[in-house]
C-alpha positions as a Markdown table, in Angstrom:
| # | Residue | x | y | z |
|---|---|---|---|---|
| 1 | Met | 84.7 | 133.3 | 187.7 |
| 2 | Ser | 86.2 | 130.2 | 189.1 |
| 3 | Lys | 84.3 | 126.9 | 189.3 |
| 4 | Gln | 83.7 | 125.4 | 192.7 |
| 5 | Pro | 84.4 | 121.7 | 193.0 |
| 6 | Phe | 81.6 | 119.3 | 193.8 |
| 7 | Pro | 81.4 | 118.4 | 197.4 |
| 8 | Val | 82.5 | 114.8 | 196.6 |
| 9 | Gln | 85.6 | 116.1 | 194.8 |
| 10 | Ser | 86.5 | 118.6 | 197.5 |
| 11 | Gly | 87.8 | 115.9 | 199.8 |
| 12 | Arg | 90.1 | 114.4 | 197.1 |
| 13 | Ala | 91.2 | 117.9 | 196.0 |
| 14 | Asp | 92.0 | 118.8 | 199.6 |
| 15 | Leu | 94.0 | 115.6 | 200.1 |
| 16 | Thr | 95.9 | 116.3 | 196.9 |
| 17 | Arg | 96.6 | 119.9 | 198.1 |
| 18 | Arg | 97.8 | 118.7 | 201.4 |
| 19 | Arg | 100.1 | 116.1 | 199.8 |
| 20 | Lys | 101.6 | 118.8 | 197.5 |
| 21 | Asp | 102.1 | 121.1 | 200.5 |
| 22 | Ala | 103.8 | 118.3 | 202.4 |
| 23 | Lys | 106.1 | 117.5 | 199.5 |
| 24 | Asn | 107.0 | 121.2 | 199.0 |
| 25 | Ala | 107.8 | 121.5 | 202.7 |
| 26 | Met | 110.1 | 118.5 | 202.5 |
| 27 | Ile | 111.8 | 119.9 | 199.3 |
| 28 | Ser | 112.2 | 123.3 | 201.0 |
| 29 | Leu | 113.7 | 121.7 | 204.1 |
| 30 | Arg | 116.1 | 119.6 | 202.1 |
| 31 | Leu | 117.2 | 122.6 | 200.0 |
| 32 | Gly | 117.5 | 124.6 | 203.1 |
| 33 | Val | 119.9 | 122.1 | 204.6 |
| 34 | Val | 122.0 | 122.2 | 201.4 |
| 35 | Ser | 122.0 | 126.0 | 201.5 |
| 36 | Cys | 122.9 | 126.1 | 205.2 |
| 37 | Gln | 125.9 | 123.9 | 204.5 |
| 38 | Ser | 127.1 | 126.3 | 201.8 |
| 39 | Ala | 126.8 | 129.2 | 204.3 |
| 40 | Ser | 124.3 | 131.1 | 202.1 |
| 41 | Ser | 120.7 | 132.0 | 202.9 |
| 42 | Val | 118.3 | 129.3 | 204.0 |
| 43 | Lys | 115.5 | 129.6 | 201.5 |
| 44 | Pro | 116.3 | 128.4 | 197.9 |
| 45 | Ser | 115.2 | 130.5 | 195.0 |
| 46 | Ile | 112.9 | 129.6 | 192.2 |
| 47 | Ala | 115.7 | 130.4 | 189.8 |
| 48 | Gln | 117.9 | 127.6 | 191.4 |
| 49 | Ile | 115.1 | 125.1 | 191.2 |
| 50 | Arg | 114.4 | 126.0 | 187.5 |
| 51 | Leu | 118.1 | 125.7 | 186.7 |
| 52 | Leu | 118.4 | 122.3 | 188.3 |
| 53 | Leu | 115.3 | 121.1 | 186.4 |
| 54 | Ala | 116.6 | 122.6 | 183.1 |
| 55 | Leu | 119.9 | 120.8 | 183.5 |
| 56 | Ala | 118.1 | 117.5 | 184.3 |
| 57 | Ser | 116.1 | 117.9 | 181.1 |
| 58 | Gly | 119.1 | 118.3 | 178.9 |
| 59 | Ser | 120.0 | 122.0 | 178.8 |
| 60 | Val | 123.7 | 122.8 | 179.0 |
| 61 | Leu | 125.1 | 125.5 | 181.4 |
| 62 | Lys | 128.3 | 127.2 | 180.5 |
| 63 | Ser | 130.4 | 130.0 | 182.0 |
| 64 | His | 132.1 | 132.2 | 179.4 |
| 65 | Arg | 135.1 | 134.2 | 180.6 |
| 66 | Tyr | 136.3 | 137.1 | 178.6 |
| 67 | Val | 139.7 | 138.8 | 178.3 |
| 68 | Asp | 138.6 | 141.7 | 180.5 |
| 69 | Gly | 137.9 | 139.3 | 183.3 |
| 70 | Ser | 134.1 | 139.3 | 183.2 |
| 71 | Lys | 132.3 | 136.0 | 183.4 |
| 72 | Val | 128.8 | 135.3 | 182.0 |
| 73 | Phe | 126.8 | 132.2 | 182.8 |
| 74 | Gln | 124.5 | 131.0 | 179.9 |
| 75 | Leu | 122.0 | 128.2 | 179.9 |
| 76 | His | 121.8 | 126.6 | 176.4 |
| 77 | Pro | 118.4 | 124.9 | 176.1 |
| 78 | Leu | 117.8 | 122.1 | 173.6 |
| 79 | Glu | 115.9 | 124.5 | 171.4 |
| 80 | Gly | 115.9 | 128.3 | 171.3 |
| 81 | Pro | 118.5 | 131.0 | 172.3 |
| 82 | Ala | 120.8 | 130.9 | 175.3 |
| 83 | Leu | 119.6 | 132.4 | 178.5 |
| 84 | Thr | 121.7 | 134.4 | 180.9 |
| 85 | Val | 121.8 | 133.0 | 184.4 |
| 86 | Arg | 122.7 | 135.1 | 187.5 |
| 87 | Arg | 126.2 | 134.3 | 189.0 |
| 88 | Asp | 124.8 | 133.9 | 192.6 |
| 89 | Thr | 122.3 | 131.3 | 191.3 |
| 90 | Val | 125.1 | 129.2 | 189.9 |
| 91 | Glu | 127.5 | 129.8 | 192.8 |
| 92 | Arg | 124.9 | 128.6 | 195.4 |
| 93 | Leu | 124.3 | 125.4 | 193.5 |
| 94 | Val | 128.1 | 124.8 | 193.2 |
| 95 | Asn | 128.6 | 125.5 | 196.9 |
| 96 | Gly | 125.7 | 123.2 | 197.8 |
| 97 | Gly | 127.3 | 120.4 | 195.9 |
| 98 | Leu | 124.4 | 120.1 | 193.4 |
| 99 | Ile | 126.4 | 121.1 | 190.3 |
| 100 | Asp | 130.1 | 121.0 | 189.3 |
| 101 | Ser | 132.1 | 122.0 | 186.3 |
| 102 | Asn | 135.2 | 121.0 | 184.2 |
| 103 | Lys | 136.8 | 124.4 | 185.1 |
| 104 | Lys | 138.0 | 125.0 | 181.6 |
| 105 | Phe | 139.0 | 128.4 | 180.3 |
| 106 | Pro | 137.5 | 130.3 | 178.6 |
| 107 | Ala | 134.2 | 128.3 | 178.7 |
| 108 | Ala | 133.5 | 125.9 | 181.5 |
| 109 | Thr | 130.7 | 123.4 | 181.2 |
| 110 | Tyr | 128.5 | 122.5 | 184.3 |
| 111 | Trp | 126.6 | 119.4 | 185.1 |
| 112 | Leu | 124.5 | 117.9 | 187.9 |
| 113 | Thr | 126.3 | 116.0 | 190.6 |
| 114 | Glu | 124.7 | 112.8 | 192.0 |
| 115 | Lys | 123.2 | 114.9 | 194.8 |
| 116 | Gly | 121.9 | 117.3 | 192.1 |
| 117 | Lys | 120.4 | 114.5 | 190.1 |
| 118 | Glu | 118.6 | 113.1 | 193.1 |
| 119 | Leu | 117.1 | 116.4 | 194.0 |
| 120 | Ala | 116.2 | 117.2 | 190.4 |
| 121 | Ala | 114.3 | 113.9 | 190.2 |
| 122 | Glu | 112.4 | 114.7 | 193.4 |
| 123 | Leu | 111.6 | 118.2 | 192.1 |
| 124 | Ser | 110.5 | 117.2 | 188.6 |
| 125 | Pro | 106.8 | 117.3 | 187.6 |
| 126 | Gln | 107.0 | 113.7 | 186.4 |
| 127 | Ser | 108.0 | 112.4 | 189.8 |
| 128 | Glu | 104.9 | 114.1 | 191.3 |
| 129 | Glu | 102.7 | 112.5 | 188.6 |
| 130 | Arg | 104.2 | 109.1 | 189.3 |
| 131 | Ser | 103.6 | 109.4 | 193.0 |
| 132 | Gln | 100.0 | 110.5 | 192.4 |
| 133 | Gln | 99.4 | 107.6 | 190.1 |
| 134 | Ser | 100.9 | 105.1 | 192.6 |
| 135 | Asn | 98.8 | 106.6 | 195.4 |
| 136 | His | 95.7 | 106.4 | 193.3 |
| 137 | Ser | 96.3 | 102.8 | 192.4 |
| 138 | Gln | 96.9 | 101.9 | 196.1 |
| 139 | Gln | 93.6 | 103.5 | 197.0 |
| 140 | Glu | 91.6 | 101.3 | 194.5 |
C-alpha cells in the first residue's frame, strides 16, 4: 500500500516530478544528438549512462585482447570484482566522442573525454541534488 501525499505536498511533488521529466528529456535529447553523430541509434541505453557514471566515479574500463583475436571489455570498480561490458556499449561511447583509450595491446585503458566528463556531471545524482538545493534556496 503506497502512501498518498498530503494535498499541500502534492504541488511540490508535482513540480519536482516535472523538473525531473524536463531534465531527463534534455539529457535524452543531448545523448540522442551524440548518438546521431556516431551513426548509431538515437536513444541511448541505460548501460551507456551507467558506464559513464561509473567512469566518472573512479572505475577503470579496460579492453583485454587475447591471442585468438577475441576482445573483452571489463569495468574494474574501486571495490569488488570486474564486470564485463558489452562491446557495442563501449563502441557507441567511443564513436560519440564521450570516451577514448590509449589503444595499447593487449590491454587498453579507457577514460572520459571532456565531452564525456561534462555529460557525466549532468547525469550524476549529485548534480540533481545540487540543482534541487539551489532551487529550494531561491524559493525561500
